[in-house]
Amino acid sequence: MKKIKKVVDERQELELYKIEHVCFWIVFWLLLGSIIVQSMFLSAPFSQWGFEWTIFMISCGGVIVGCYKKGQWDFYSKPTTKNYLLYSLIGAGAFAIIYAITMYLNHAYLKGNLLALASLTALIFGLLFSLIFVALFVTGTLIKNRQKKLEDEFSDDTQK
Amino acid sequence: MKNIKLKVARAEKDLSQEELAKRIGVTRQTIGMIEAGKFNPSLQLCIAICKALGKTLNDLFWEENDNEKN
């Protein structure tokens, strides 16, 4: 297949990548926000936000596959157990707060029974924390192995 | 870090930013930004600039001391 010739120089290409990078993350977070509002605050059926969720999951999958292939993890941190714990804590904590708020707003029973709401939130937090930690641990380990493989590919010992 | 050496070498060859840019296949803005120290070119582009101006990488991109900073 013939490659389309680029008409930009390396600086323009770099700047375009930066623009696309920023726009991607804006769309990513807006999409996530939209899904949370529709599914949790408005209690809309899955058929209403399912398409957005599918697109969101495709973009997540794309990022994970891309990062794995290139052996990349993150701009600001390394794949370590400390970071897995930190990110799991932030992710699960943020979701648990949103969950608690929406449950409080949407369920009259929980409004009068804060202990039940707290227990439910703690349970969700625990489940999510474990889930995120396992997901980060698995992807982090895979990426570290991939990094090692890529390093070996270009090392003095293997190049001929 | 401004690249005065590049600006001088270009002037010596009596080339405008536009002409140099055309010779090496980049935009005028890119040349302007390299001279102003706002963009770090790749080694490939550095070599192309050196070839176009008849200079070496040392002549244009090597800093001997801190005097040329800013």
mmCIF file with all atom_site columns, C-alpha atoms in Angstrom:
data_model
loop_
_atom_site.group_PDB
_atom_site.id
_atom_site.type_symbol
_atom_site.label_atom_id
_atom_site.label_alt_id
_atom_site.label_comp_id
_atom_site.label_asym_id
_atom_site.label_entity_id
_atom_site.label_seq_id
_atom_site.pdbx_PDB_ins_code
_atom_site.Cartn_x
_atom_site.Cartn_y
_atom_site.Cartn_z
_atom_site.occupancy
_atom_site.B_iso_or_equiv
_atom_site.pdbx_formal_charge
_atom_site.auth_seq_id
_atom_site.auth_comp_id
_atom_site.auth_asym_id
_atom_site.auth_atom_id
_atom_site.pdbx_PDB_model_num
ATOM 1   C CA . MET A 1 1   ? 0.000   0.000  0.000  1.00 0.00 ? 1   MET A CA 1
ATOM 2   C CA . LYS A 1 2   ? 1.339   3.406  -0.932 1.00 0.00 ? 2   LYS A CA 1
ATOM 3   C CA . LYS A 1 3   ? 2.016   5.646  2.032  1.00 0.00 ? 3   LYS A CA 1
ATOM 4   C CA . ILE A 1 4   ? 0.473   9.103  1.890  1.00 0.00 ? 4   ILE A CA 1
ATOM 5   C CA . LYS A 1 5   ? 3.256   11.678 1.756  1.00 0.00 ? 5   LYS A CA 1
ATOM 6   C CA . LYS A 1 6   ? 3.318   14.096 4.663  1.00 0.00 ? 6   LYS A CA 1
ATOM 7   C CA . VAL A 1 7   ? 3.512   17.769 3.819  1.00 0.00 ? 7   VAL A CA 1
ATOM 8   C CA . VAL A 1 8   ? 4.610   18.896 7.278  1.00 0.00 ? 8   VAL A CA 1
ATOM 9   C CA . ASP A 1 9   ? 8.134   19.143 8.648  1.00 0.00 ? 9   ASP A CA 1
ATOM 10  C CA . GLU A 1 10  ? 9.254   17.550 11.911 1.00 0.00 ? 10  GLU A CA 1
ATOM 11  C CA . ARG A 1 11  ? 8.339   20.580 14.040 1.00 0.00 ? 11  ARG A CA 1
ATOM 12  C CA . GLN A 1 12  ? 4.850   20.792 12.580 1.00 0.00 ? 12  GLN A CA 1
ATOM 13  C CA . GLU A 1 13  ? 4.429   17.039 13.004 1.00 0.00 ? 13  GLU A CA 1
ATOM 14  C CA . LEU A 1 14  ? 5.451   17.288 16.661 1.00 0.00 ? 14  LEU A CA 1
ATOM 15  C CA . GLU A 1 15  ? 3.057   20.176 17.254 1.00 0.00 ? 15  GLU A CA 1
ATOM 16  C CA . LEU A 1 16  ? 0.216   18.313 15.560 1.00 0.00 ? 16  LEU A CA 1
ATOM 17  C CA . TYR A 1 17  ? 0.895   15.304 17.797 1.00 0.00 ? 17  TYR A CA 1
ATOM 18  C CA . LYS A 1 18  ? 0.731   17.584 20.855 1.00 0.00 ? 18  LYS A CA 1
ATOM 19  C CA . ILE A 1 19  ? -2.569  19.098 19.707 1.00 0.00 ? 19  ILE A CA 1
ATOM 20  C CA . GLU A 1 20  ? -4.037  15.660 19.027 1.00 0.00 ? 20  GLU A CA 1
ATOM 21  C CA . HIS A 1 21  ? -2.738  14.430 22.384 1.00 0.00 ? 21  HIS A CA 1
ATOM 22  C CA . VAL A 1 22  ? -4.469  17.248 24.291 1.00 0.00 ? 22  VAL A CA 1
ATOM 23  C CA . CYS A 1 23  ? -7.706  16.851 22.315 1.00 0.00 ? 23  CYS A CA 1
ATOM 24  C CA . PHE A 1 24  ? -7.699  13.085 22.850 1.00 0.00 ? 24  PHE A CA 1
ATOM 25  C CA . TRP A 1 25  ? -7.537  13.479 26.622 1.00 0.00 ? 25  TRP A CA 1
ATOM 26  C CA . ILE A 1 26  ? -10.217 16.186 26.627 1.00 0.00 ? 26  ILE A CA 1
ATOM 27  C CA . VAL A 1 27  ? -12.552 13.890 24.667 1.00 0.00 ? 27  VAL A CA 1
ATOM 28  C CA . PHE A 1 28  ? -11.581 10.947 26.890 1.00 0.00 ? 28  PHE A CA 1
ATOM 29  C CA . TRP A 1 29  ? -12.500 12.683 30.145 1.00 0.00 ? 29  TRP A CA 1
ATOM 30  C CA . LEU A 1 30  ? -15.620 14.320 28.699 1.00 0.00 ? 30  LEU A CA 1
ATOM 31  C CA . LEU A 1 31  ? -16.812 10.956 27.424 1.00 0.00 ? 31  LEU A CA 1
ATOM 32  C CA . LEU A 1 32  ? -16.184 9.366  30.815 1.00 0.00 ? 32  LEU A CA 1
ATOM 33  C CA . GLY A 1 33  ? -18.026 12.235 32.494 1.00 0.00 ? 33  GLY A CA 1
ATOM 34  C CA . SER A 1 34  ? -20.936 11.875 30.100 1.00 0.00 ? 34  SER A CA 1
ATOM 35  C CA . ILE A 1 35  ? -21.170 8.123  30.791 1.00 0.00 ? 35  ILE A CA 1
ATOM 36  C CA . ILE A 1 36  ? -21.066 8.692  34.573 1.00 0.00 ? 36  ILE A CA 1
ATOM 37  C CA . VAL A 1 37  ? -23.736 11.393 34.466 1.00 0.00 ? 37  VAL A CA 1
ATOM 38  C CA . GLN A 1 38  ? -26.075 9.361  32.265 1.00 0.00 ? 38  GLN A CA 1
ATOM 39  C CA . SER A 1 39  ? -25.596 5.989  33.941 1.00 0.00 ? 39  SER A CA 1
ATOM 40  C CA . MET A 1 40  ? -25.330 7.023  37.571 1.00 0.00 ? 40  MET A CA 1
ATOM 41  C CA . PHE A 1 41  ? -26.873 10.448 38.103 1.00 0.00 ? 41  PHE A CA 1
ATOM 42  C CA . LEU A 1 42  ? -29.704 10.167 35.575 1.00 0.00 ? 42  LEU A CA 1
ATOM 43  C CA . SER A 1 43  ? -30.107 6.380  35.914 1.00 0.00 ? 43  SER A CA 1
ATOM 44  C CA . ALA A 1 44  ? -30.476 6.144  32.141 1.00 0.00 ? 44  ALA A CA 1
ATOM 45  C CA . PRO A 1 45  ? -30.727 2.661  30.590 1.00 0.00 ? 45  PRO A CA 1
ATOM 46  C CA . PHE A 1 46  ? -27.615 1.091  29.034 1.00 0.00 ? 46  PHE A CA 1
ATOM 47  C CA . SER A 1 47  ? -29.164 1.440  25.565 1.00 0.00 ? 47  SER A CA 1
ATOM 48  C CA . GLN A 1 48  ? -28.872 5.212  25.960 1.00 0.00 ? 48  GLN A CA 1
ATOM 49  C CA . TRP A 1 49  ? -25.173 5.403  26.837 1.00 0.00 ? 49  TRP A CA 1
ATOM 50  C CA . GLY A 1 50  ? -23.992 2.018  25.590 1.00 0.00 ? 50  GLY A CA 1
ATOM 51  C CA . PHE A 1 51  ? -22.677 3.385  22.316 1.00 0.00 ? 51  PHE A CA 1
ATOM 52  C CA . GLU A 1 52  ? -20.558 5.980  24.118 1.00 0.00 ? 52  GLU A CA 1
ATOM 53  C CA . TRP A 1 53  ? -19.346 3.311  26.510 1.00 0.00 ? 53  TRP A CA 1
ATOM 54  C CA . THR A 1 54  ? -18.304 1.123  23.565 1.00 0.00 ? 54  THR A CA 1
ATOM 55  C CA . ILE A 1 55  ? -16.344 3.985  22.000 1.00 0.00 ? 55  ILE A CA 1
ATOM 56  C CA . PHE A 1 56  ? -14.741 4.725  25.372 1.00 0.00 ? 56  PHE A CA 1
ATOM 57  C CA . MET A 1 57  ? -13.718 1.097  25.806 1.00 0.00 ? 57  MET A CA 1
ATOM 58  C CA . ILE A 1 58  ? -12.282 0.974  22.275 1.00 0.00 ? 58  ILE A CA 1
ATOM 59  C CA . SER A 1 59  ? -10.134 4.032  23.027 1.00 0.00 ? 59  SER A CA 1
ATOM 60  C CA . CYS A 1 60  ? -8.998  2.486  26.341 1.00 0.00 ? 60  CYS A CA 1
ATOM 61  C CA . GLY A 1 61  ? -8.153  -0.762 24.556 1.00 0.00 ? 61  GLY A CA 1
ATOM 62  C CA . GLY A 1 62  ? -6.269  1.166  21.876 1.00 0.00 ? 62  GLY A CA 1
ATOM 63  C CA . VAL A 1 63  ? -4.174  2.994  24.460 1.00 0.00 ? 63  VAL A CA 1
ATOM 64  C CA . ILE A 1 64  ? -3.390  -0.228 26.340 1.00 0.00 ? 64  ILE A CA 1
ATOM 65  C CA . VAL A 1 65  ? -2.414  -2.139 23.181 1.00 0.00 ? 65  VAL A CA 1
ATOM 66  C CA . GLY A 1 66  ? -0.363  0.810  21.870 1.00 0.00 ? 66  GLY A CA 1
ATOM 67  C CA . CYS A 1 67  ? 1.469   1.250  25.169 1.00 0.00 ? 67  CYS A CA 1
ATOM 68  C CA . TYR A 1 68  ? 2.163   -2.475 25.380 1.00 0.00 ? 68  TYR A CA 1
ATOM 69  C CA . LYS A 1 69  ? 3.548   -2.660 21.852 1.00 0.00 ? 69  LYS A CA 1
ATOM 70  C CA . LYS A 1 70  ? 5.947   0.218  22.477 1.00 0.00 ? 70  LYS A CA 1
ATOM 71  C CA . GLY A 1 71  ? 6.722   -0.748 26.077 1.00 0.00 ? 71  GLY A CA 1
ATOM 72  C CA . GLN A 1 72  ? 5.379   2.530  27.462 1.00 0.00 ? 72  GLN A CA 1
ATOM 73  C CA . TRP A 1 73  ? 3.609   3.089  30.760 1.00 0.00 ? 73  TRP A CA 1
ATOM 74  C CA . ASP A 1 74  ? 2.971   6.727  31.672 1.00 0.00 ? 74  ASP A CA 1
ATOM 75  C CA . PHE A 1 75  ? 4.412   10.252 31.320 1.00 0.00 ? 75  PHE A CA 1
ATOM 76  C CA . TYR A 1 76  ? 4.793   10.812 35.050 1.00 0.00 ? 76  TYR A CA 1
ATOM 77  C CA . SER A 1 77  ? 5.330   7.475  36.758 1.00 0.00 ? 77  SER A CA 1
ATOM 78  C CA . LYS A 1 78  ? 6.841   4.019  36.462 1.00 0.00 ? 78  LYS A CA 1
ATOM 79  C CA . PRO A 1 79  ? 5.068   0.667  36.757 1.00 0.00 ? 79  PRO A CA 1
ATOM 80  C CA . THR A 1 80  ? 5.786   -0.040 40.425 1.00 0.00 ? 80  THR A CA 1
ATOM 81  C CA . THR A 1 81  ? 3.643   -1.561 43.170 1.00 0.00 ? 81  THR A CA 1
ATOM 82  C CA . LYS A 1 82  ? 3.603   1.796  44.967 1.00 0.00 ? 82  LYS A CA 1
ATOM 83  C CA . ASN A 1 83  ? 2.111   3.481  41.901 1.00 0.00 ? 83  ASN A CA 1
ATOM 84  C CA . TYR A 1 84  ? -0.400  0.655  41.353 1.00 0.00 ? 84  TYR A CA 1
ATOM 85  C CA . LEU A 1 85  ? -1.562  1.176  44.942 1.00 0.00 ? 85  LEU A CA 1
ATOM 86  C CA . LEU A 1 86  ? -1.692  4.949  44.558 1.00 0.00 ? 86  LEU A CA 1
ATOM 87  C CA . TYR A 1 87  ? -3.644  4.882  41.287 1.00 0.00 ? 87  TYR A CA 1
ATOM 88  C CA . SER A 1 88  ? -5.999  2.193  42.604 1.00 0.00 ? 88  SER A CA 1
ATOM 89  C CA . LEU A 1 89  ? -6.637  4.316  45.677 1.00 0.00 ? 89  LEU A CA 1
ATOM 90  C CA . ILE A 1 90  ? -7.347  7.458  43.618 1.00 0.00 ? 90  ILE A CA 1
ATOM 91  C CA . GLY A 1 91  ? -9.520  5.633  41.049 1.00 0.00 ? 91  GLY A CA 1
ATOM 92  C CA . ALA A 1 92  ? -11.508 3.611  43.563 1.00 0.00 ? 92  ALA A CA 1
ATOM 93  C CA . GLY A 1 93  ? -11.805 6.616  45.909 1.00 0.00 ? 93  GLY A CA 1
ATOM 94  C CA . ALA A 1 94  ? -13.126 8.932  43.192 1.00 0.00 ? 94  ALA A CA 1
ATOM 95  C CA . PHE A 1 95  ? -15.609 6.355  41.970 1.00 0.00 ? 95  PHE A CA 1
ATOM 96  C CA . ALA A 1 96  ? -16.730 5.485  45.504 1.00 0.00 ? 96  ALA A CA 1
ATOM 97  C CA . ILE A 1 97  ? -17.491 9.171  46.212 1.00 0.00 ? 97  ILE A CA 1
ATOM 98  C CA . ILE A 1 98  ? -19.536 9.490  43.002 1.00 0.00 ? 98  ILE A CA 1
ATOM 99  C CA . TYR A 1 99  ? -21.261 6.202  43.809 1.00 0.00 ? 99  TYR A CA 1
ATOM 100 C CA . ALA A 1 100 ? -22.146 7.331  47.329 1.00 0.00 ? 100 ALA A CA 1
ATOM 101 C CA . ILE A 1 101 ? -23.563 10.639 46.047 1.00 0.00 ? 101 ILE A CA 1
ATOM 102 C CA . THR A 1 102 ? -25.691 9.023  43.341 1.00 0.00 ? 102 THR A CA 1
ATOM 103 C CA . MET A 1 103 ? -26.965 6.305  45.673 1.00 0.00 ? 103 MET A CA 1
ATOM 104 C CA . TYR A 1 104 ? -27.889 8.953  48.238 1.00 0.00 ? 104 TYR A CA 1
ATOM 105 C CA . LEU A 1 105 ? -29.728 11.019 45.632 1.00 0.00 ? 105 LEU A CA 1
ATOM 106 C CA . ASN A 1 106 ? -31.523 8.148  43.894 1.00 0.00 ? 106 ASN A CA 1
ATOM 107 C CA . HIS A 1 107 ? -32.501 5.848  46.769 1.00 0.00 ? 107 HIS A CA 1
ATOM 108 C CA . ALA A 1 108 ? -34.822 7.131  49.465 1.00 0.00 ? 108 ALA A CA 1
ATOM 109 C CA . TYR A 1 109 ? -34.032 4.162  51.741 1.00 0.00 ? 109 TYR A CA 1
ATOM 110 C CA . LEU A 1 110 ? -30.343 5.066  51.870 1.00 0.00 ? 110 LEU A CA 1
ATOM 111 C CA . LYS A 1 111 ? -31.091 8.689  52.721 1.00 0.00 ? 111 LYS A CA 1
ATOM 112 C CA . GLY A 1 112 ? -32.398 7.580  56.077 1.00 0.00 ? 112 GLY A CA 1
ATOM 113 C CA . ASN A 1 113 ? -29.815 4.880  56.586 1.00 0.00 ? 113 ASN A CA 1
ATOM 114 C CA . LEU A 1 114 ? -26.367 6.349  56.261 1.00 0.00 ? 114 LEU A CA 1
ATOM 115 C CA . LEU A 1 115 ? -24.700 3.319  57.833 1.00 0.00 ? 115 LEU A CA 1
ATOM 116 C CA . ALA A 1 116 ? -26.018 1.123  55.036 1.00 0.00 ? 116 ALA A CA 1
ATOM 117 C CA . LEU A 1 117 ? -24.847 3.686  52.472 1.00 0.00 ? 117 LEU A CA 1
ATOM 118 C CA . ALA A 1 118 ? -21.373 3.798  54.034 1.00 0.00 ? 118 ALA A CA 1
ATOM 119 C CA . SER A 1 119 ? -21.148 -0.008 54.115 1.00 0.00 ? 119 SER A CA 1
ATOM 120 C CA . LEU A 1 120 ? -22.252 -0.269 50.496 1.00 0.00 ? 120 LEU A CA 1
ATOM 121 C CA . THR A 1 121 ? -19.768 2.419  49.465 1.00 0.00 ? 121 THR A CA 1
ATOM 122 C CA . ALA A 1 122 ? -16.964 0.705  51.366 1.00 0.00 ? 122 ALA A CA 1
ATOM 123 C CA . LEU A 1 123 ? -17.806 -2.573 49.648 1.00 0.00 ? 123 LEU A CA 1
ATOM 124 C CA . ILE A 1 124 ? -17.776 -0.916 46.208 1.00 0.00 ? 124 ILE A CA 1
ATOM 125 C CA . PHE A 1 125 ? -14.509 0.833  47.104 1.00 0.00 ? 125 PHE A CA 1
ATOM 126 C CA . GLY A 1 126 ? -12.920 -2.466 48.148 1.00 0.00 ? 126 GLY A CA 1
ATOM 127 C CA . LEU A 1 127 ? -14.070 -4.271 45.018 1.00 0.00 ? 127 LEU A CA 1
ATOM 128 C CA . LEU A 1 128 ? -12.957 -1.492 42.712 1.00 0.00 ? 128 LEU A CA 1
ATOM 129 C CA . PHE A 1 129 ? -9.650  -1.051 44.489 1.00 0.00 ? 129 PHE A CA 1
ATOM 130 C CA . SER A 1 130 ? -8.875  -4.752 44.021 1.00 0.00 ? 130 SER A CA 1
ATOM 131 C CA . LEU A 1 131 ? -10.040 -4.704 40.405 1.00 0.00 ? 131 LEU A CA 1
ATOM 132 C CA . ILE A 1 132 ? -7.990  -1.630 39.460 1.00 0.00 ? 132 ILE A CA 1
ATOM 133 C CA . PHE A 1 133 ? -4.947  -2.915 41.335 1.00 0.00 ? 133 PHE A CA 1
ATOM 134 C CA . VAL A 1 134 ? -5.078  -6.284 39.560 1.00 0.00 ? 134 VAL A CA 1
ATOM 135 C CA . ALA A 1 135 ? -5.580  -4.576 36.174 1.00 0.00 ? 135 ALA A CA 1
ATOM 136 C CA . LEU A 1 136 ? -2.632  -2.233 36.790 1.00 0.00 ? 136 LEU A CA 1
ATOM 137 C CA . PHE A 1 137 ? -0.478  -5.043 38.138 1.00 0.00 ? 137 PHE A CA 1
ATOM 138 C CA . VAL A 1 138 ? -1.144  -7.243 35.101 1.00 0.00 ? 138 VAL A CA 1
ATOM 139 C CA . THR A 1 139 ? -0.646  -4.466 32.511 1.00 0.00 ? 139 THR A CA 1
ATOM 140 C CA . GLY A 1 140 ? 2.384   -3.090 34.396 1.00 0.00 ? 140 GLY A CA 1
ATOM 141 C CA . THR A 1 141 ? 4.036   -6.510 34.524 1.00 0.00 ? 141 THR A CA 1
ATOM 142 C CA . LEU A 1 142 ? 3.318   -7.118 30.834 1.00 0.00 ? 142 LEU A CA 1
ATOM 143 C CA . ILE A 1 143 ? 4.759   -3.721 29.911 1.00 0.00 ? 143 ILE A CA 1
ATOM 144 C CA . LYS A 1 144 ? 7.875   -4.250 32.033 1.00 0.00 ? 144 LYS A CA 1
ATOM 145 C CA . ASN A 1 145 ? 8.472   -7.571 30.258 1.00 0.00 ? 145 ASN A CA 1
ATOM 146 C CA . ARG A 1 146 ? 7.917   -5.890 26.922 1.00 0.00 ? 146 ARG A CA 1
ATOM 147 C CA . GLN A 1 147 ? 10.381  -3.109 27.831 1.00 0.00 ? 147 GLN A CA 1
ATOM 148 C CA . LYS A 1 148 ? 12.972  -5.746 28.664 1.00 0.00 ? 148 LYS A CA 1
ATOM 149 C CA . LYS A 1 149 ? 12.354  -7.488 25.345 1.00 0.00 ? 149 LYS A CA 1
ATOM 150 C CA . LEU A 1 150 ? 12.673  -4.231 23.392 1.00 0.00 ? 150 LEU A CA 1
ATOM 151 C CA . GLU A 1 151 ? 15.865  -3.347 25.270 1.00 0.00 ? 151 GLU A CA 1
ATOM 152 C CA . ASP A 1 152 ? 17.360  -6.718 24.405 1.00 0.00 ? 152 ASP A CA 1
ATOM 153 C CA . GLU A 1 153 ? 16.352  -6.284 20.765 1.00 0.00 ? 153 GLU A CA 1
ATOM 154 C CA . PHE A 1 154 ? 18.643  -3.271 20.396 1.00 0.00 ? 154 PHE A CA 1
ATOM 155 C CA . SER A 1 155 ? 21.419  -4.247 22.812 1.00 0.00 ? 155 SER A CA 1
ATOM 156 C CA . ASP A 1 156 ? 25.052  -4.667 21.716 1.00 0.00 ? 156 ASP A CA 1
ATOM 157 C CA . ASP A 1 157 ? 24.917  -8.397 22.387 1.00 0.00 ? 157 ASP A CA 1
ATOM 158 C CA . THR A 1 158 ? 22.022  -9.149 20.047 1.00 0.00 ? 158 THR A CA 1
ATOM 159 C CA . GLN A 1 159 ? 22.801  -6.753 17.180 1.00 0.00 ? 159 GLN A CA 1
ATOM 160 C CA . LYS A 1 160 ? 24.842  -8.157 14.334 1.00 0.00 ? 160 LYS A CA 1
ATOM 161 C CA . MET B 2 1   ? 19.046  29.021 23.872 1.00 0.00 ? 1   MET B CA 1
ATOM 162 C CA . LYS B 2 2   ? 19.295  31.229 20.804 1.00 0.00 ? 2   LYS B CA 1
ATOM 163 C CA . ASN B 2 3   ? 21.337  29.896 17.918 1.00 0.00 ? 3   ASN B CA 1
ATOM 164 C CA . ILE B 2 4   ? 23.301  32.941 16.788 1.00 0.00 ? 4   ILE B CA 1
ATOM 165 C CA . LYS B 2 5   ? 25.799  30.781 14.881 1.00 0.00 ? 5   LYS B CA 1
ATOM 166 C CA . LEU B 2 6   ? 23.068  29.525 12.600 1.00 0.00 ? 6   LEU B CA 1
ATOM 167 C CA . LYS B 2 7   ? 21.797  33.035 11.951 1.00 0.00 ? 7   LYS B CA 1
ATOM 168 C CA . VAL B 2 8   ? 25.328  34.260 11.135 1.00 0.00 ? 8   VAL B CA 1
ATOM 169 C CA . ALA B 2 9   ? 26.058  31.270 8.867  1.00 0.00 ? 9   ALA B CA 1
ATOM 170 C CA . ARG B 2 10  ? 22.810  31.890 7.003  1.00 0.00 ? 10  ARG B CA 1
ATOM 171 C CA . ALA B 2 11  ? 23.612  35.573 6.616  1.00 0.00 ? 11  ALA B CA 1
ATOM 172 C CA . GLU B 2 12  ? 27.098  34.714 5.342  1.00 0.00 ? 12  GLU B CA 1
ATOM 173 C CA . LYS B 2 13  ? 25.508  32.627 2.612  1.00 0.00 ? 13  LYS B CA 1
ATOM 174 C CA . ASP B 2 14  ? 23.132  35.515 1.918  1.00 0.00 ? 14  ASP B CA 1
ATOM 175 C CA . LEU B 2 15  ? 20.098  33.329 2.479  1.00 0.00 ? 15  LEU B CA 1
ATOM 176 C CA . SER B 2 16  ? 16.796  34.367 3.954  1.00 0.00 ? 16  SER B CA 1
ATOM 177 C CA . GLN B 2 17  ? 14.999  32.084 6.403  1.00 0.00 ? 17  GLN B CA 1
ATOM 178 C CA . GLU B 2 18  ? 12.535  31.320 3.626  1.00 0.00 ? 18  GLU B CA 1
ATOM 179 C CA . GLU B 2 19  ? 15.287  30.299 1.160  1.00 0.00 ? 19  GLU B CA 1
ATOM 180 C CA . LEU B 2 20  ? 17.092  28.092 3.676  1.00 0.00 ? 20  LEU B CA 1
ATOM 181 C CA . ALA B 2 21  ? 13.801  26.501 4.673  1.00 0.00 ? 21  ALA B CA 1
ATOM 182 C CA . LYS B 2 22  ? 13.008  25.742 1.042  1.00 0.00 ? 22  LYS B CA 1
ATOM 183 C CA . ARG B 2 23  ? 16.427  24.145 0.476  1.00 0.00 ? 23  ARG B CA 1
ATOM 184 C CA . ILE B 2 24  ? 16.031  21.683 3.318  1.00 0.00 ? 24  ILE B CA 1
ATOM 185 C CA . GLY B 2 25  ? 12.313  21.098 2.974  1.00 0.00 ? 25  GLY B CA 1
ATOM 186 C CA . VAL B 2 26  ? 10.942  22.667 6.143  1.00 0.00 ? 26  VAL B CA 1
ATOM 187 C CA . THR B 2 27  ? 8.851   25.748 6.841  1.00 0.00 ? 27  THR B CA 1
ATOM 188 C CA . ARG B 2 28  ? 10.238  29.226 7.490  1.00 0.00 ? 28  ARG B CA 1
ATOM 189 C CA . GLN B 2 29  ? 8.711   29.135 10.951 1.00 0.00 ? 29  GLN B CA 1
ATOM 190 C CA . THR B 2 30  ? 10.823  26.072 11.784 1.00 0.00 ? 30  THR B CA 1
ATOM 191 C CA . ILE B 2 31  ? 14.049  27.861 10.833 1.00 0.00 ? 31  ILE B CA 1
ATOM 192 C CA . GLY B 2 32  ? 12.931  30.920 12.795 1.00 0.00 ? 32  GLY B CA 1
ATOM 193 C CA . MET B 2 33  ? 12.166  28.803 15.846 1.00 0.00 ? 33  MET B CA 1
ATOM 194 C CA . ILE B 2 34  ? 15.514  26.974 15.680 1.00 0.00 ? 34  ILE B CA 1
ATOM 195 C CA . GLU B 2 35  ? 17.329  30.313 15.508 1.00 0.00 ? 35  GLU B CA 1
ATOM 196 C CA . ALA B 2 36  ? 15.254  31.653 18.387 1.00 0.00 ? 36  ALA B CA 1
ATOM 197 C CA . GLY B 2 37  ? 15.942  28.529 20.431 1.00 0.00 ? 37  GLY B CA 1
ATOM 198 C CA . LYS B 2 38  ? 12.288  27.606 20.586 1.00 0.00 ? 38  LYS B CA 1
ATOM 199 C CA . PHE B 2 39  ? 12.594  24.281 18.776 1.00 0.00 ? 39  PHE B CA 1
ATOM 200 C CA . ASN B 2 40  ? 15.242  21.566 19.081 1.00 0.00 ? 40  ASN B CA 1
ATOM 201 C CA . PRO B 2 41  ? 15.723  19.976 15.655 1.00 0.00 ? 41  PRO B CA 1
ATOM 202 C CA . SER B 2 42  ? 16.477  16.303 15.164 1.00 0.00 ? 42  SER B CA 1
ATOM 203 C CA . LEU B 2 43  ? 20.006  15.248 14.253 1.00 0.00 ? 43  LEU B CA 1
ATOM 204 C CA . GLN B 2 44  ? 18.757  14.559 10.735 1.00 0.00 ? 44  GLN B CA 1
ATOM 205 C CA . LEU B 2 45  ? 17.534  18.142 10.355 1.00 0.00 ? 45  LEU B CA 1
ATOM 206 C CA . CYS B 2 46  ? 20.717  19.546 11.934 1.00 0.00 ? 46  CYS B CA 1
ATOM 207 C CA . ILE B 2 47  ? 22.761  17.685 9.323  1.00 0.00 ? 47  ILE B CA 1
ATOM 208 C CA . ALA B 2 48  ? 20.517  18.972 6.513  1.00 0.00 ? 48  ALA B CA 1
ATOM 209 C CA . ILE B 2 49  ? 20.980  22.551 7.759  1.00 0.00 ? 49  ILE B CA 1
ATOM 210 C CA . CYS B 2 50  ? 24.764  22.086 8.016  1.00 0.00 ? 50  CYS B CA 1
ATOM 211 C CA . LYS B 2 51  ? 24.934  20.693 4.472  1.00 0.00 ? 51  LYS B CA 1
ATOM 212 C CA . ALA B 2 52  ? 22.861  23.561 3.097  1.00 0.00 ? 52  ALA B CA 1
ATOM 213 C CA . LEU B 2 53  ? 25.108  26.133 4.779  1.00 0.00 ? 53  LEU B CA 1
ATOM 214 C CA . GLY B 2 54  ? 28.412  24.308 4.172  1.00 0.00 ? 54  GLY B CA 1
ATOM 215 C CA . LYS B 2 55  ? 29.142  24.015 7.872  1.00 0.00 ? 55  LYS B CA 1
ATOM 216 C CA . THR B 2 56  ? 29.750  21.187 10.320 1.00 0.00 ? 56  THR B CA 1
ATOM 217 C CA . LEU B 2 57  ? 27.598  20.244 13.297 1.00 0.00 ? 57  LEU B CA 1
ATOM 218 C CA . ASN B 2 58  ? 30.329  21.658 15.546 1.00 0.00 ? 58  ASN B CA 1
ATOM 219 C CA . ASP B 2 59  ? 30.207  24.984 13.718 1.00 0.00 ? 59  ASP B CA 1
ATOM 220 C CA . LEU B 2 60  ? 26.483  25.465 14.194 1.00 0.00 ? 60  LEU B CA 1
ATOM 221 C CA . PHE B 2 61  ? 25.301  23.392 17.124 1.00 0.00 ? 61  PHE B CA 1
ATOM 222 C CA . TRP B 2 62  ? 28.177  23.005 19.573 1.00 0.00 ? 62  TRP B CA 1
ATOM 223 C CA . GLU B 2 63  ? 28.362  25.374 22.508 1.00 0.00 ? 63  GLU B CA 1
ATOM 224 C CA . GLU B 2 64  ? 31.879  26.006 23.825 1.00 0.00 ? 64  GLU B CA 1
ATOM 225 C CA . ASN B 2 65  ? 30.785  28.126 26.785 1.00 0.00 ? 65  ASN B CA 1
ATOM 226 C CA . ASP B 2 66  ? 27.725  29.706 28.351 1.00 0.00 ? 66  ASP B CA 1
ATOM 227 C CA . ASN B 2 67  ? 28.216  33.088 26.663 1.00 0.00 ? 67  ASN B CA 1
ATOM 228 C CA . GLU B 2 68  ? 25.817  32.275 23.857 1.00 0.00 ? 68  GLU B CA 1
ATOM 229 C CA . LYS B 2 69  ? 22.973  31.277 26.099 1.00 0.00 ? 69  LYS B CA 1
ATOM 230 C CA . ASN B 2 70  ? 19.995  33.610 25.597 1.00 0.00 ? 70  ASN B CA 1
#
